[in-house]
PDB file of C-alpha atoms in Angstrom:
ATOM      1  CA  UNK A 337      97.875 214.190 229.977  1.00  0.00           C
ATOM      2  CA  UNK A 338     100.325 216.729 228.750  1.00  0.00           C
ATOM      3  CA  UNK A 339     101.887 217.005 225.520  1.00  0.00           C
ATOM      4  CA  UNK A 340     105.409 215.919 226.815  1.00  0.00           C
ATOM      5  CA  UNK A 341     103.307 213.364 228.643  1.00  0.00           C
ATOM      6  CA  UNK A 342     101.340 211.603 225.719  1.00  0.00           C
ATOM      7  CA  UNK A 343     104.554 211.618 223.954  1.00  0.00           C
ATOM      8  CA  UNK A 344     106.780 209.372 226.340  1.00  0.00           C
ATOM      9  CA  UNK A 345     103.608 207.663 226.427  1.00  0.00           C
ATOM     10  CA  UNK A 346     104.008 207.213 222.557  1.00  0.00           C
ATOM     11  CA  UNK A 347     107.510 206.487 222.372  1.00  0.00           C
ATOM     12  CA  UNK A 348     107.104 203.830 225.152  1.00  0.00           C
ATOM     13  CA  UNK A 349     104.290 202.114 223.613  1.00  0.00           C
ATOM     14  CA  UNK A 350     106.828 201.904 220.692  1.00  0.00           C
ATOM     15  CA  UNK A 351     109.819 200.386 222.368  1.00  0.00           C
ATOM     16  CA  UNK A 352     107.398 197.906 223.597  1.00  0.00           C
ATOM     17  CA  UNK A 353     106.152 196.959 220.209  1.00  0.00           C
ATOM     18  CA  UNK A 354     109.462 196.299 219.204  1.00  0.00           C
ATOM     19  CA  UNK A 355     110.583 199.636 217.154  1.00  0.00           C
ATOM     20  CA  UNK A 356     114.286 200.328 217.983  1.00  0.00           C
ATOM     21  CA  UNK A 357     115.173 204.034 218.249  1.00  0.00           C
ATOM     22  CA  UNK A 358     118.870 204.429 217.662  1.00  0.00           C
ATOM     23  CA  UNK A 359     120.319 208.125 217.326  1.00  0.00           C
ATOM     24  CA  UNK A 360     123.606 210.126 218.368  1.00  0.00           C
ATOM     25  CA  UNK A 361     121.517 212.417 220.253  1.00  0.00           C
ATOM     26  CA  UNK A 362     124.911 214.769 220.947  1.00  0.00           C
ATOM     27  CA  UNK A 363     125.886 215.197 217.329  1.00  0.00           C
ATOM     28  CA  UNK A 364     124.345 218.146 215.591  1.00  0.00           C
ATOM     29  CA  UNK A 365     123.332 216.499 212.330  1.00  0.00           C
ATOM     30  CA  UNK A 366     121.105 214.095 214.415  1.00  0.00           C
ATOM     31  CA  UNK A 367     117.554 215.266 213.073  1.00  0.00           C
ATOM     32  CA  UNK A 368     117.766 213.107 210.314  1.00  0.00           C
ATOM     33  CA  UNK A 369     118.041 210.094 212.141  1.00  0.00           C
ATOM     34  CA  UNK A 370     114.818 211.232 214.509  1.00  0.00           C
ATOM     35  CA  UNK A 371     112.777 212.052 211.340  1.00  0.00           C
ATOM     36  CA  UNK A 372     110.628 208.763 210.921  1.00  0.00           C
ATOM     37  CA  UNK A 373     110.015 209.568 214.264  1.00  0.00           C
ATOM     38  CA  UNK A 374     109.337 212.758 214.474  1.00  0.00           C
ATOM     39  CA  UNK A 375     106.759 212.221 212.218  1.00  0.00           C
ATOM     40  CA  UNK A 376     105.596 209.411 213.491  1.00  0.00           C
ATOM     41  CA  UNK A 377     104.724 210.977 217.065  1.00  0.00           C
ATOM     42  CA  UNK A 378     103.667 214.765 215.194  1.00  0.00           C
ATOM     43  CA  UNK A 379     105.874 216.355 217.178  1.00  0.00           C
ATOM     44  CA  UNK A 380     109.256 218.469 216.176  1.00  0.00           C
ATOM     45  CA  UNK A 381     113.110 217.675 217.262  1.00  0.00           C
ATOM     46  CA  UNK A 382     113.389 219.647 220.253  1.00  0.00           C
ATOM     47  CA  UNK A 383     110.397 218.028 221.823  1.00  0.00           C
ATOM     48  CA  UNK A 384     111.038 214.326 220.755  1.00  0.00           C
ATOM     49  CA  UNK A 385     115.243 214.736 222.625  1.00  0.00           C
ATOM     50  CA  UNK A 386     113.151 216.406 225.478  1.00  0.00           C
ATOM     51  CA  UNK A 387     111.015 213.757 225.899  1.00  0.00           C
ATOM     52  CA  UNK A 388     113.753 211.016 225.471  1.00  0.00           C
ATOM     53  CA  UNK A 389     116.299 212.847 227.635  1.00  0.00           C
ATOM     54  CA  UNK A 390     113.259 213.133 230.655  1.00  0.00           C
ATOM     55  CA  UNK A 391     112.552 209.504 230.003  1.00  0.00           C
ATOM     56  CA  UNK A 392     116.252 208.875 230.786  1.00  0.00           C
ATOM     57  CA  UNK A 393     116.329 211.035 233.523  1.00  0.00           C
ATOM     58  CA  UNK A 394     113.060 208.967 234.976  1.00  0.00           C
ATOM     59  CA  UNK A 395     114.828 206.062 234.437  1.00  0.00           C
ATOM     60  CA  UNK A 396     111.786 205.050 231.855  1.00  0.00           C
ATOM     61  CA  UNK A 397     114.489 204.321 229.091  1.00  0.00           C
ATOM     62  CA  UNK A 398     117.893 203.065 228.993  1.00  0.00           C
ATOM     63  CA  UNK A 399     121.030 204.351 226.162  1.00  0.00           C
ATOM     64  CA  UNK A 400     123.600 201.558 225.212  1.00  0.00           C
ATOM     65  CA  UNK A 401     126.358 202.598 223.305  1.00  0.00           C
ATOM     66  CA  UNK A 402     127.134 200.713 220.578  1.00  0.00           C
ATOM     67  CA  UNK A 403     129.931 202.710 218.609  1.00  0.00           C
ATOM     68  CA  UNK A 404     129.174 206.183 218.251  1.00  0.00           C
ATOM     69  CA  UNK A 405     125.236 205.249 218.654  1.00  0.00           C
ATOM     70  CA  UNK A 406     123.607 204.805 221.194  1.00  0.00           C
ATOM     71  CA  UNK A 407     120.351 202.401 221.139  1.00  0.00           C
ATOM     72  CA  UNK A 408     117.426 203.477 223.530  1.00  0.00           C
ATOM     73  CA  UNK A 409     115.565 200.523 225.362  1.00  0.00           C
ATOM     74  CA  UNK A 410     112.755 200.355 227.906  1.00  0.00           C
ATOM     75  CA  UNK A 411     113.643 199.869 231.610  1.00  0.00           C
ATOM     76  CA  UNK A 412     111.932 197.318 233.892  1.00  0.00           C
ATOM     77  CA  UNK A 413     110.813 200.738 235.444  1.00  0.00           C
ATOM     78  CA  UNK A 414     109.490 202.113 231.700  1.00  0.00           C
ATOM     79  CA  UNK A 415     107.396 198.976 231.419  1.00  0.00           C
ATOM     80  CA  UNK A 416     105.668 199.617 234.818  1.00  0.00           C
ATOM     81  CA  UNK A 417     104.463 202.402 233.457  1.00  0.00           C
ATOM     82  CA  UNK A 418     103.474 201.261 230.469  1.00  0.00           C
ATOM     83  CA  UNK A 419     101.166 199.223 232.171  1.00  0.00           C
ATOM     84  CA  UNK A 420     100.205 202.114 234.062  1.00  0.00           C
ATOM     85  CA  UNK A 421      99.414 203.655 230.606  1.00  0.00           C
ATOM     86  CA  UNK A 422      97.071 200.301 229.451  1.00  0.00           C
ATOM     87  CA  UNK A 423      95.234 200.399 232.621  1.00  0.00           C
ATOM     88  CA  UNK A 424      93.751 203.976 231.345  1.00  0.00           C
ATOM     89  CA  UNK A 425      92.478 202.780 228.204  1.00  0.00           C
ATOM     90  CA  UNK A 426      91.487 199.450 229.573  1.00  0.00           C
ATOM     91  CA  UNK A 427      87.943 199.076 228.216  1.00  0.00           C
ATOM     92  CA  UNK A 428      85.744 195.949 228.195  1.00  0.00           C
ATOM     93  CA  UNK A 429      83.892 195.254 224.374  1.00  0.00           C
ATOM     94  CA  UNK A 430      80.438 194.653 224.426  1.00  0.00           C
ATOM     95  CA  UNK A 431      78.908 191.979 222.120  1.00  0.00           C
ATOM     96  CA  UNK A 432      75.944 192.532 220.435  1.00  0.00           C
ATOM     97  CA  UNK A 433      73.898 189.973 222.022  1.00  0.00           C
ATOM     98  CA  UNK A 434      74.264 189.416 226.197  1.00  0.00           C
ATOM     99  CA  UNK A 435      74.537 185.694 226.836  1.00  0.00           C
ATOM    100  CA  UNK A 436      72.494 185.757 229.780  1.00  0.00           C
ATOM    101  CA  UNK A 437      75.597 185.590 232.334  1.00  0.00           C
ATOM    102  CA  UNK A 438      76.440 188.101 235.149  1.00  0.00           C
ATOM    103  CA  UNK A 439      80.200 188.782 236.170  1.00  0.00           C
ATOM    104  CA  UNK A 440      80.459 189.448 239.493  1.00  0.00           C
ATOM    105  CA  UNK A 441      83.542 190.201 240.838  1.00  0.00           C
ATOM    106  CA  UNK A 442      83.936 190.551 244.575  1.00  0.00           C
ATOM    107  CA  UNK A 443      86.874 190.915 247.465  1.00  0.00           C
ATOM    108  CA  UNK A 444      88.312 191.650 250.985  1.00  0.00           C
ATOM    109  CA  UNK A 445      91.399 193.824 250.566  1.00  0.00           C
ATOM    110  CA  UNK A 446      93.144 194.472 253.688  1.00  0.00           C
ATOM    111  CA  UNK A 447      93.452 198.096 255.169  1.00  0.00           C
ATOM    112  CA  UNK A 448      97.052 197.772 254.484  1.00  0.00           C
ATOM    113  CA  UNK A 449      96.326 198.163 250.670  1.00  0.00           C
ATOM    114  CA  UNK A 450      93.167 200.664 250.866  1.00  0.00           C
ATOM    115  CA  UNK A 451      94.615 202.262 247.976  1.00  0.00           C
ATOM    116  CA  UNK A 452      94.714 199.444 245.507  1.00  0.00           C
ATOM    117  CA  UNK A 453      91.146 199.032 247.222  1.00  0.00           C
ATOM    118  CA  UNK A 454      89.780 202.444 246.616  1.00  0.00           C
ATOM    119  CA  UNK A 455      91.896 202.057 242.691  1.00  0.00           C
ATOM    120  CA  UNK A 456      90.101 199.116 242.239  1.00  0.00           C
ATOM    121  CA  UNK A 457      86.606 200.497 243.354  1.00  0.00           C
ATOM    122  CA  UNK A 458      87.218 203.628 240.927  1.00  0.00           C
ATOM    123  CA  UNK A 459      88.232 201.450 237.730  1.00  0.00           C
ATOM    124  CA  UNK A 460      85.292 199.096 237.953  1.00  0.00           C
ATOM    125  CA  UNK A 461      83.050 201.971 238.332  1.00  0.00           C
ATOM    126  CA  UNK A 462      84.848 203.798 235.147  1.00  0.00           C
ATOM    127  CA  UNK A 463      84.455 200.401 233.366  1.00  0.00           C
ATOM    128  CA  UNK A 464      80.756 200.141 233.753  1.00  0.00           C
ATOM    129  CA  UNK A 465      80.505 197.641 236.414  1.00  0.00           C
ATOM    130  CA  UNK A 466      77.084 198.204 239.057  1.00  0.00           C
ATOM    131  CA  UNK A 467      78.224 198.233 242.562  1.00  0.00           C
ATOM    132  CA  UNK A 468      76.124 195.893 244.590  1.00  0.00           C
ATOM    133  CA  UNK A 469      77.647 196.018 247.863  1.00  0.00           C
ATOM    134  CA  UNK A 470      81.128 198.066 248.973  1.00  0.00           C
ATOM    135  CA  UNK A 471      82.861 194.892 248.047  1.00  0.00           C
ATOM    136  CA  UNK A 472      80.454 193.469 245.715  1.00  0.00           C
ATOM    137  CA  UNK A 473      80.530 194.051 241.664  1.00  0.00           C
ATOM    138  CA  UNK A 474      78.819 193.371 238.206  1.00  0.00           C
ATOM    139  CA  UNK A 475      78.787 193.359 234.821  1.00  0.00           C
ATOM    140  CA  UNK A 476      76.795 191.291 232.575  1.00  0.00           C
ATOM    141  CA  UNK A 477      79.692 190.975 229.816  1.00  0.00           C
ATOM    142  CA  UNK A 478      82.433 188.846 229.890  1.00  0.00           C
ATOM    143  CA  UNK A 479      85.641 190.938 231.559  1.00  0.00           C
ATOM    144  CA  UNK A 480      87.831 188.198 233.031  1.00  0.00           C
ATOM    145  CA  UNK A 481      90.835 189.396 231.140  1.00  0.00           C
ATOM    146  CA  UNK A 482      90.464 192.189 231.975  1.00  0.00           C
ATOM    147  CA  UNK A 483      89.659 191.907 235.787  1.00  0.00           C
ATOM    148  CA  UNK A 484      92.941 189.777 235.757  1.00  0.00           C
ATOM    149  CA  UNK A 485      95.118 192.533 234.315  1.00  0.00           C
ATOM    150  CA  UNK A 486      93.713 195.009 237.101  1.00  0.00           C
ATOM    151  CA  UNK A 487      94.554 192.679 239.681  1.00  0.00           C
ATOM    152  CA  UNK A 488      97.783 192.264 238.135  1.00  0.00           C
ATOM    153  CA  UNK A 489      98.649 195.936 238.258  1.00  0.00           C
ATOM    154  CA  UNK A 490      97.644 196.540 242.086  1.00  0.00           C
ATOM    155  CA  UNK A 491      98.857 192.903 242.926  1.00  0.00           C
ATOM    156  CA  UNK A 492      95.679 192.178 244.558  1.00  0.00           C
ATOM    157  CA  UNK A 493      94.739 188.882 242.712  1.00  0.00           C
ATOM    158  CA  UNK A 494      94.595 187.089 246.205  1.00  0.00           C
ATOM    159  CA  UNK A 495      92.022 189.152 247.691  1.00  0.00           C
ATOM    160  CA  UNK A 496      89.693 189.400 244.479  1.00  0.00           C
ATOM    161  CA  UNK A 497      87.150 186.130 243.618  1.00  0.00           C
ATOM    162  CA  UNK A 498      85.358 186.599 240.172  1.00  0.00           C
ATOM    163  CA  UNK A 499      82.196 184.550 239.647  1.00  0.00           C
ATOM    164  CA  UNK A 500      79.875 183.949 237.037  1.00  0.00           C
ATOM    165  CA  UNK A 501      76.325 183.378 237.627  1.00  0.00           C
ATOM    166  CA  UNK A 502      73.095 182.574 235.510  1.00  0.00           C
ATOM    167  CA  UNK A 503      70.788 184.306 237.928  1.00  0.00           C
ATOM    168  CA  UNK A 504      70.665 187.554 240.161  1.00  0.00           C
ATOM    169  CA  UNK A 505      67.466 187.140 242.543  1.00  0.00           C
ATOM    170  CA  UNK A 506      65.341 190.553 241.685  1.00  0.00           C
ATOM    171  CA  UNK A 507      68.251 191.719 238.805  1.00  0.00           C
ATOM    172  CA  UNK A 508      65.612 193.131 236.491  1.00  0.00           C
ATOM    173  CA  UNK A 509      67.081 196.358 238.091  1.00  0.00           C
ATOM    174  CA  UNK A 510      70.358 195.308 236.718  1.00  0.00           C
ATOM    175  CA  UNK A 511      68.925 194.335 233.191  1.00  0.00           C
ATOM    176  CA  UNK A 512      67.214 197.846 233.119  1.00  0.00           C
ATOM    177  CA  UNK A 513      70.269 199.616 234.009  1.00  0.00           C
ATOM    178  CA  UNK A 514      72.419 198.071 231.455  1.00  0.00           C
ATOM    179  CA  UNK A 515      69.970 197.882 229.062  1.00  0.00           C
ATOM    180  CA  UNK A 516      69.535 194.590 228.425  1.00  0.00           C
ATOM    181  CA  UNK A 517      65.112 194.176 228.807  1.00  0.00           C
TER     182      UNK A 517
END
């Protein structure tokens, strides 16, 4: 990601978490108002009204005036890709110990959505899970959180069955390949 890039990633994250940026972006004198945030992002003036005036241009962020302010909120649009932005640093913790279950997650999306399919293929692989089949994953940790926010973000939760089992037939493969003999 670019610096612009990780930076509307930054100040989105922000809005989200509830920190409201208000400025009067047009008036020269308007620095100090961005300083907390310029330092908070490590960036400098020019690059933090850039960013914001992109994001408004993208439609990522929203300016209300309220008297000669104007307060800077996240769009419906902004929050999608926030999500977007989760989804890449979605990771699943480990425990120390496995508790001897497998997560198997498995599904039949239609060709009409073969790239939410082929998304959902490539994430589970970046996540660590062992493809069994095309169609066919697992993980020996539990991930249903997680599974559940990927189908959220490709809206393919009807296509997608997650199972736990206590027993793969042959899986000391699997154990070996995770690490867990």
């Amino acid at each position: 990601m670019n610096k612009r890039g990780e930076l509307t990633k930054q100040i989105l994250v922000a809005l989200s978490m509830g920190f409201i940026i208000t400025t009067a972006i047009i008036l020269p004198g308007s620095a100090i108002m961005f300083k907390p945030f310029i330092k908070k992002f490590k960036t400098n003036k020019q690059n933090f009204i850039k960013s914001l005036q992109s994001m408004k241009q993208d439609r990522l962020v929203d300016f209300r005036e309220e008297g000669n302010l104007s307060k800077i909120t996240i769009t419906e649009k902004g929050k999608q890709k926030l999500l977007i932005y989760e989804l890449d640093s979605l990771e699943i913790k480990k425990p120390k110990k496995w508790d001897s279950v497998w997560r198997i997650v498995t599904f039949d999306i239609p060709e009409k959505k073969k790239a939410a399919r082929n998304a959902l293929r490539d994430k589970l692989k970046e996540l660590g899970f062992c493809q069994l089949h095309k169609s066919v994953f697992v993980f020996p940790y539990p991930c249903l959180d997680e599974v559940q926010f990927i189908e959220e973000i490709f809206q393919i939760g009807s296509y997608i069955n997650f199972i736990e089992a206590k027993t793969i037939a042959d899986d000391d493969w699997l154990k070996s390949k995770f690490h867990l003999l």
